[in-house]
mmCIF file of C-alpha atoms in Angstrom:
data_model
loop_
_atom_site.group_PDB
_atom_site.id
_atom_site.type_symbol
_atom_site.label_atom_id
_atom_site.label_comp_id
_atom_site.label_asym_id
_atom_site.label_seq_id
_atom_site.Cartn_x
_atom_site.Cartn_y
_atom_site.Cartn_z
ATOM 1 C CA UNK U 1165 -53.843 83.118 -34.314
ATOM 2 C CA UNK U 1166 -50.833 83.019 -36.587
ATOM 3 C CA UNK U 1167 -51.652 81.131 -40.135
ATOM 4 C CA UNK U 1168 -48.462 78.850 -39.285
ATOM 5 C CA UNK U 1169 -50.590 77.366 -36.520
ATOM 6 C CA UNK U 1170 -53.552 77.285 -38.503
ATOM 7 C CA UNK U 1171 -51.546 75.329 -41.045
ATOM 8 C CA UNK U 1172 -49.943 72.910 -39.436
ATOM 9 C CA UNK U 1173 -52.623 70.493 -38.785
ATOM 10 C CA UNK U 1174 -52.863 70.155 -42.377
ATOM 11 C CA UNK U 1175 -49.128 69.742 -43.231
ATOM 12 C CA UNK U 1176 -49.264 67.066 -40.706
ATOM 13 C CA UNK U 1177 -52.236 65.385 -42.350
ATOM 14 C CA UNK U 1178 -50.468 65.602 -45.656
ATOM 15 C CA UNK U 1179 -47.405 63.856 -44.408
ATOM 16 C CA UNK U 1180 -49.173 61.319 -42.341
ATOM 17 C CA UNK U 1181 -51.725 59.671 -45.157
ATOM 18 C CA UNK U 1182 -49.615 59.174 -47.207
ATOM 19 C CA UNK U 1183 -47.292 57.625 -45.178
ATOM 20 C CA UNK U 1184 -50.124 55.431 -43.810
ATOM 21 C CA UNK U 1185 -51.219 54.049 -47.135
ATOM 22 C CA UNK U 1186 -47.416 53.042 -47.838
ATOM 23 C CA UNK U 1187 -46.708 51.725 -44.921
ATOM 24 C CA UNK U 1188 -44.306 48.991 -45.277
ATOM 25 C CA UNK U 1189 -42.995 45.809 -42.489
ATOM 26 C CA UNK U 1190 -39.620 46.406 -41.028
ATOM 27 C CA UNK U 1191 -37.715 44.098 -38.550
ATOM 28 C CA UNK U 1192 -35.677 45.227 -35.629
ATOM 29 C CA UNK U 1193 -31.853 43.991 -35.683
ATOM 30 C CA UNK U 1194 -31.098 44.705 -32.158
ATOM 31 C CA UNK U 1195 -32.468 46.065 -28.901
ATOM 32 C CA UNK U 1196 -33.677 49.461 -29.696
ATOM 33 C CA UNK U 1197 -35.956 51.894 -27.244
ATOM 34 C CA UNK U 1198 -39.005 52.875 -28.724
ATOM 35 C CA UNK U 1199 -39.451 56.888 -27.700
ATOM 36 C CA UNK U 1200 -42.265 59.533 -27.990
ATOM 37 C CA UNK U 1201 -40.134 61.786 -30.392
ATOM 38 C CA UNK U 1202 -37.450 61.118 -32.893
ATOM 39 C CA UNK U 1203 -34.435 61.482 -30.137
ATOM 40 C CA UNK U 1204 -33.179 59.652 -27.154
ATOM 41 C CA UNK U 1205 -34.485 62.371 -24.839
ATOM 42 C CA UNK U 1206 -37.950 61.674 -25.298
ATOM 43 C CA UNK U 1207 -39.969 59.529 -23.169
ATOM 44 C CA UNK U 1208 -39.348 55.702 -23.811
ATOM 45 C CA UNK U 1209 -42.335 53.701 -24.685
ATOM 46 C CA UNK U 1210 -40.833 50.305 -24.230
ATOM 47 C CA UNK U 1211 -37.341 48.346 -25.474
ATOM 48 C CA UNK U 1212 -37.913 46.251 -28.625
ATOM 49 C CA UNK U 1213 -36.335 42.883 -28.867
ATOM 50 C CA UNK U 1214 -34.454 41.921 -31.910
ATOM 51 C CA UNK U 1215 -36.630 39.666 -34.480
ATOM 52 C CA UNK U 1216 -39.677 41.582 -33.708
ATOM 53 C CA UNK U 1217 -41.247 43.313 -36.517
ATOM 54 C CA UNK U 1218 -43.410 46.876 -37.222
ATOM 55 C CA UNK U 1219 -45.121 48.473 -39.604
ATOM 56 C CA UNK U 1220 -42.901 51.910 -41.035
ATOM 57 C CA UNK U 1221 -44.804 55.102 -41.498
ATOM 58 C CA UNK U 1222 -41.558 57.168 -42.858
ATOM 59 C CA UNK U 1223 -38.429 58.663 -41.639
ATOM 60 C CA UNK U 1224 -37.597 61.766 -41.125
ATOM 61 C CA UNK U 1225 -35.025 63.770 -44.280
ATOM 62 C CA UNK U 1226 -31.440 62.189 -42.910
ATOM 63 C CA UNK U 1227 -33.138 58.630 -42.515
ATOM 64 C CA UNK U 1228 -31.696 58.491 -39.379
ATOM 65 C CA UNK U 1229 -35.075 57.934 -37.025
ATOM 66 C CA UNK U 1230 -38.404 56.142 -38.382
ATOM 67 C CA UNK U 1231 -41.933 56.441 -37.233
ATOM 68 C CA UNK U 1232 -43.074 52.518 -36.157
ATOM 69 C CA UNK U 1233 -46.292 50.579 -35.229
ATOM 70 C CA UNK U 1234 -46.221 47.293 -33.243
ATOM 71 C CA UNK U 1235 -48.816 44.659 -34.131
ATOM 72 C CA UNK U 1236 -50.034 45.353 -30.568
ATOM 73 C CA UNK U 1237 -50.584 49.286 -31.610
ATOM 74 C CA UNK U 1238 -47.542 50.496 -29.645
ATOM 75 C CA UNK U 1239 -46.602 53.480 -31.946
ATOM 76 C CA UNK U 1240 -43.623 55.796 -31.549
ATOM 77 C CA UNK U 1241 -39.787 56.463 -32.985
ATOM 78 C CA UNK U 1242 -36.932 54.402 -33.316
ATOM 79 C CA UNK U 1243 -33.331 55.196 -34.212
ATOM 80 C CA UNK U 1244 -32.933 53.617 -37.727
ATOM 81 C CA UNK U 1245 -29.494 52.031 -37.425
ATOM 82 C CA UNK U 1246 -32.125 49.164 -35.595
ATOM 83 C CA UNK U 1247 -34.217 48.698 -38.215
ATOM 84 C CA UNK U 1248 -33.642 46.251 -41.636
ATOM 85 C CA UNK U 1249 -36.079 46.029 -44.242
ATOM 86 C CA UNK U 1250 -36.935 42.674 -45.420
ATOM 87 C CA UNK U 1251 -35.251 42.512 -48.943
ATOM 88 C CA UNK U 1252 -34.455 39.426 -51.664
ATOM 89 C CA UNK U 1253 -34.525 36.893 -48.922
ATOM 90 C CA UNK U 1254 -32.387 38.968 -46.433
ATOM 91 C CA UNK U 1255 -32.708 42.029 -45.174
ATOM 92 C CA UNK U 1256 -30.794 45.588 -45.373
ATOM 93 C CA UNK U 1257 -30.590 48.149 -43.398
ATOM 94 C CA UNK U 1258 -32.841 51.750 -43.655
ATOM 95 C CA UNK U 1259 -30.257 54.065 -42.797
ATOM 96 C CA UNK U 1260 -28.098 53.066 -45.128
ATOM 97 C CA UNK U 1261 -31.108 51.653 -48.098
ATOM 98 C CA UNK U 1262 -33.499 54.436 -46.930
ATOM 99 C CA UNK U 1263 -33.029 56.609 -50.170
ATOM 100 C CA UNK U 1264 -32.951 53.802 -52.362
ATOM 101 C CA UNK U 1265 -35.893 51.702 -50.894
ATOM 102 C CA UNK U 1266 -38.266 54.968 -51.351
ATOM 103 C CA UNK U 1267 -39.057 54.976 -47.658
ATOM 104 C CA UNK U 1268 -41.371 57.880 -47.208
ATOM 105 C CA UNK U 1269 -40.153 60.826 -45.816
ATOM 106 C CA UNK U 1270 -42.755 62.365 -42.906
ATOM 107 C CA UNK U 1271 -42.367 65.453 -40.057
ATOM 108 C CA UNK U 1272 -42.724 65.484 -36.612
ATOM 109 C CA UNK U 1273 -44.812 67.939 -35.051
ATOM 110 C CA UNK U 1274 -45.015 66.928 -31.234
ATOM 111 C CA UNK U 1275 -48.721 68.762 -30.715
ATOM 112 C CA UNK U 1276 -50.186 66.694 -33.289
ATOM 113 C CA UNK U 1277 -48.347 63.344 -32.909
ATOM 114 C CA UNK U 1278 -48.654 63.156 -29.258
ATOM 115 C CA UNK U 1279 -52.679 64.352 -29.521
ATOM 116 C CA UNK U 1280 -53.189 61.034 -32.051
ATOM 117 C CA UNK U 1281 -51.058 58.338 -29.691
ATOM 118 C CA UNK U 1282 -50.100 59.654 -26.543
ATOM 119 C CA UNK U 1283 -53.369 61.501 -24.629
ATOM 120 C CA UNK U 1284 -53.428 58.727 -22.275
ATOM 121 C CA UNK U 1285 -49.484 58.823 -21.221
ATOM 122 C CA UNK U 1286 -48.989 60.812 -17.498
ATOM 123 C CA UNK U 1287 -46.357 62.790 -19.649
ATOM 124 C CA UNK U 1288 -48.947 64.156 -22.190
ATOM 125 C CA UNK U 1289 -49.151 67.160 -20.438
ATOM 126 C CA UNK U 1290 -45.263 68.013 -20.405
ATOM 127 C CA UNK U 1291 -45.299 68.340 -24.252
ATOM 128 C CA UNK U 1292 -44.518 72.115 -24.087
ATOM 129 C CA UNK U 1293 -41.130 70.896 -22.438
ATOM 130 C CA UNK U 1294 -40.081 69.702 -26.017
ATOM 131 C CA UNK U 1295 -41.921 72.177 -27.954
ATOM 132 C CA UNK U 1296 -39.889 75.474 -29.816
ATOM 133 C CA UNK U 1297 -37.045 73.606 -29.614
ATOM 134 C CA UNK U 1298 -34.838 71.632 -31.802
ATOM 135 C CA UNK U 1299 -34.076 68.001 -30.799
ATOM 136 C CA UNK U 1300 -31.273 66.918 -29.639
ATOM 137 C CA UNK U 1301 -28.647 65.496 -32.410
ATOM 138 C CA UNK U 1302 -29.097 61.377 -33.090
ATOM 139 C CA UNK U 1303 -25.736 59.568 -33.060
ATOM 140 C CA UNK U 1304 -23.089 60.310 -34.857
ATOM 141 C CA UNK U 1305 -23.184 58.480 -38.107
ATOM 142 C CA UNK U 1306 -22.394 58.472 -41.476
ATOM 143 C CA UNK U 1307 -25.225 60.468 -43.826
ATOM 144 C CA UNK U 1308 -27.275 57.672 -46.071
ATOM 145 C CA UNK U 1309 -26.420 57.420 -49.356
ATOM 146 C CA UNK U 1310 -27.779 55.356 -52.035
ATOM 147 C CA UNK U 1311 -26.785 51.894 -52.055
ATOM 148 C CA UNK U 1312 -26.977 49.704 -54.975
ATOM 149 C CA UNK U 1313 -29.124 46.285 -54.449
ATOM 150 C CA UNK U 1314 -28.005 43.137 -53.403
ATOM 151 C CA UNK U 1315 -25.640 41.235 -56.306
ATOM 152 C CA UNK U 1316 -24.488 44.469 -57.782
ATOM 153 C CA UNK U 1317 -26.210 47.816 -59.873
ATOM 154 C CA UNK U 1318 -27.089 45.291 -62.482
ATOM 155 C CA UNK U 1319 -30.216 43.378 -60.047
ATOM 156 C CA UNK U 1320 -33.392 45.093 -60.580
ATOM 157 C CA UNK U 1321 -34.462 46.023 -56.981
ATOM 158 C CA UNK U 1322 -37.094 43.655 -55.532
ATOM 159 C CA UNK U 1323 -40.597 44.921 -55.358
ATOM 160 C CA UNK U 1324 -41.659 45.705 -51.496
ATOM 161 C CA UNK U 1325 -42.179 43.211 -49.291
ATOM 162 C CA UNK U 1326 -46.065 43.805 -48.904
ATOM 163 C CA UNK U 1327 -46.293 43.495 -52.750
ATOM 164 C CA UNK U 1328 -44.317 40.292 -52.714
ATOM 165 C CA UNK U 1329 -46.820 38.788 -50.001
ATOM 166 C CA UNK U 1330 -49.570 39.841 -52.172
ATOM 167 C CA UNK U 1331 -48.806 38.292 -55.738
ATOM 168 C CA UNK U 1332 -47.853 35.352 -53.255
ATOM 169 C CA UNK U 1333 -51.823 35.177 -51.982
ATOM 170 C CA UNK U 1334 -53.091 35.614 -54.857
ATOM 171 C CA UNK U 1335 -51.167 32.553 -57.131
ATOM 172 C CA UNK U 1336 -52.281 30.563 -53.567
ATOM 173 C CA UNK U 1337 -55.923 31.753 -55.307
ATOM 174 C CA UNK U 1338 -54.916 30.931 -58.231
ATOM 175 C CA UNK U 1339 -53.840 27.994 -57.576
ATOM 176 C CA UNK U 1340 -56.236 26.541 -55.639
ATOM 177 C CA UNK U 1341 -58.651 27.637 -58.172
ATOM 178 C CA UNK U 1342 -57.124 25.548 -60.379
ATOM 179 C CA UNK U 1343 -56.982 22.584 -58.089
ATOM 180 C CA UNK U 1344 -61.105 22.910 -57.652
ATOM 181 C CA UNK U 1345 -61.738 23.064 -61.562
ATOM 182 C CA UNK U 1346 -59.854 20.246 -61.989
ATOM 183 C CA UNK U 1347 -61.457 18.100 -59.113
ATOM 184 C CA UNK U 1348 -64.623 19.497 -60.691
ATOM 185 C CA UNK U 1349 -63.811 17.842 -63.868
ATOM 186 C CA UNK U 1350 -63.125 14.587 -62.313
ATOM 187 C CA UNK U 1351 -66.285 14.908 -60.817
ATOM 188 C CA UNK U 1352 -67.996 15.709 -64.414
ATOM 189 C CA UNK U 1353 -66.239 12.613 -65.986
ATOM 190 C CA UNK U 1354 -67.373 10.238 -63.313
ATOM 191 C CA UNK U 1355 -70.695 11.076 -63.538
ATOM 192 C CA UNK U 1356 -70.579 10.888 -67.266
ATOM 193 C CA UNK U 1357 -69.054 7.259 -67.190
ATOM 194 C CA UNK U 1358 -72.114 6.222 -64.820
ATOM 195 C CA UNK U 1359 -74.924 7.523 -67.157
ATOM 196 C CA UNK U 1360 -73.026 6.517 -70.072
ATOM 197 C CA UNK U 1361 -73.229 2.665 -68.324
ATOM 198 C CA UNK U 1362 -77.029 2.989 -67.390
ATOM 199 C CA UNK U 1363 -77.493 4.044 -70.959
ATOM 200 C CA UNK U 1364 -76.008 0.911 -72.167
ATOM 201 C CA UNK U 1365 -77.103 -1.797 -69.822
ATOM 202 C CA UNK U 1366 -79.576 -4.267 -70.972
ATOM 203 C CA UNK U 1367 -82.960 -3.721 -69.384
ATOM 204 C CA UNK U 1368 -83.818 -6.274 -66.584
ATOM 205 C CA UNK U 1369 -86.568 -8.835 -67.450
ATOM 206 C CA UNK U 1370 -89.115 -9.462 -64.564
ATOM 207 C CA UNK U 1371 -89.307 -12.921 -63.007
ATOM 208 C CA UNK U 1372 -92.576 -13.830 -61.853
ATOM 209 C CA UNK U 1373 -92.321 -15.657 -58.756
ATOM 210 C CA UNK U 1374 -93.529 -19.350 -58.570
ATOM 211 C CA UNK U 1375 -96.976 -20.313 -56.551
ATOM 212 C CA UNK U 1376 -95.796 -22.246 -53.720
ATOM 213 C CA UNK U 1377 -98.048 -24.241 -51.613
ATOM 214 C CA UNK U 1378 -98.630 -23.248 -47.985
ATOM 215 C CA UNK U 1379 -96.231 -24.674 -45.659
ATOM 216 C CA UNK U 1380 -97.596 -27.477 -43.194
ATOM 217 C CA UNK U 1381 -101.254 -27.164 -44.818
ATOM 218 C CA UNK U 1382 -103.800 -29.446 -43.102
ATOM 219 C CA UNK U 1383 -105.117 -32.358 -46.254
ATOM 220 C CA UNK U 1384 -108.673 -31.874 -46.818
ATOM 221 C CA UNK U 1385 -111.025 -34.194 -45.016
ATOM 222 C CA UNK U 1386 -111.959 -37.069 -46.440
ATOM 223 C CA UNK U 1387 -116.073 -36.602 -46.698
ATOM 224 C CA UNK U 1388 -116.670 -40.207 -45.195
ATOM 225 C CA UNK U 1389 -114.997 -39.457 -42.282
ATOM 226 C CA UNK U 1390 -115.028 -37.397 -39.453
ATOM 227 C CA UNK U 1391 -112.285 -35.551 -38.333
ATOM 228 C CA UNK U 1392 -111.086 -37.524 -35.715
ATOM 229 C CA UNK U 1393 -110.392 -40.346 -38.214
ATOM 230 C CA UNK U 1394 -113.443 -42.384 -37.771
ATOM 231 C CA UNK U 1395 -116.424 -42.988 -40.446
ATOM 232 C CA UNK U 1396 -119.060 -40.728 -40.455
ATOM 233 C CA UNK U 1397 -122.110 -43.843 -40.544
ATOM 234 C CA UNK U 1398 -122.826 -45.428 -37.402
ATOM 235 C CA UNK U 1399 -121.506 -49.214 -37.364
ATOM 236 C CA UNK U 1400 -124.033 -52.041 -37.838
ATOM 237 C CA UNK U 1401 -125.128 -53.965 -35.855
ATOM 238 C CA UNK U 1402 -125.424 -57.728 -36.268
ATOM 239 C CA UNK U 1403 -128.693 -59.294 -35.717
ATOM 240 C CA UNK U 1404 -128.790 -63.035 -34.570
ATOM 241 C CA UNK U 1405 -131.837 -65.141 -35.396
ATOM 242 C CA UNK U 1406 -133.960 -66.439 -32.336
ATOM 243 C CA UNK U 1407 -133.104 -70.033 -31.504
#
């Protein structure tokens, strides 16, 4: 087996994780196919609407096609003059940015690529159709060339977008952080004010309560008389003298 073969797995895995652990969020400007391969010969995936965005892998040396993701996990090649990279509020374009954005720059190797994405695709087994050849030529256009940032050579050049998105979460963490220490504190000062006001309130003083008498309480009987309100001696009786 010749060592190129043997090597070219691992060239391939040396392009591809590093281009993986940079990759960056692009937006498509205009309809745009989405192909197997980096040329318009290659079977088409699917047409990308404009506003939709992907994840960039790399492009190839002459920045002129780029290896996309969809957030769906469509994967496959676009021609760059579709795709703008998000940038000070607006966005510029790769083909003509791509030096001077640092896009990574990755190869194509059909065997390999279509073996990670495409096993699945009824054309997977037509791969030796584009294999030992070269490509066919992408549009004419002029060759990239390093263009200064937006507002002039003098602008620093804004940190990736994915960086940008990151500070932003974390001085959301920050911030709320900040937020919950000082609710906290609130918290801490009200309870201080309420011990502070036990600690000075005057202690209570107990009130015994009163002895009331019963409510509608029979009076006690008197002892000369019975209950039903009559004297407790029989009455006497008169005694009359014989004539």
């Amino acid at each position: 087996m010749p060592v190129a073969r043997l090597l070219r797995p691992l060239a391939f895995a040396a392009v591809l994780l590093p281009a993986a652990a940079q990759a960056q969020t692009v937006l498509i400007a205009e309809p745009v196919q989405l192909f197997a391969g980096p040329a318009p010969d290659y079977p088409i995936l699917m047409t990308l609407a404009p506003g939709m965005e992907a994840r960039l892998f790399g492009c190839l040396s002459d920045y002129q096609w780029c290896d996309v993701q969809l957030s769906f996990g469509a994967r496959g090649w676009v021609f760059a003059g579709s795709l703008y990279y998000p940038w000070g509020g607006s966005s510029v374009p790769i083909l003509q940015y791509g030096p001077t954005l640092g896009i990574p720059l990755i190869s194509f190797f059909i065997g390999d690529y279509w073996g990670a994405h495409y096993r699945r695709q009824p054309w997977y087994g037509e791969r030796d159709r584009w294999r030992d050849r070269p490509p066919p030529a992408a549009p004419i256009m002029h060759p990239p060339r390093a263009m200064p940032p937006p507002g002039g050579w003098s602008q620093p050049y804004p940190a990736p977008r994915f960086d940008r998105d990151r500070e932003r979460e974390r001085g959301q963490e920050r911030g709320w952080e900040r937020e919950q220490g000082r609710r906290e504190a609130e918290r801490e000062r009200e309870r201080d004010g309420d011990r502070e006001r036990e600690r000075n309130r005057p202690p209570r003083q107990e009130v015994m309560p009163q002895q009331q008498p019963p409510r509608n309480a029979m009076p006690a009987p008197n002892p000369g008389w019975n209950g039903g309100g009559m004297p407790n001696t029989p009455p006497r009786q008169e005694q009359h003298a014989a004539p």
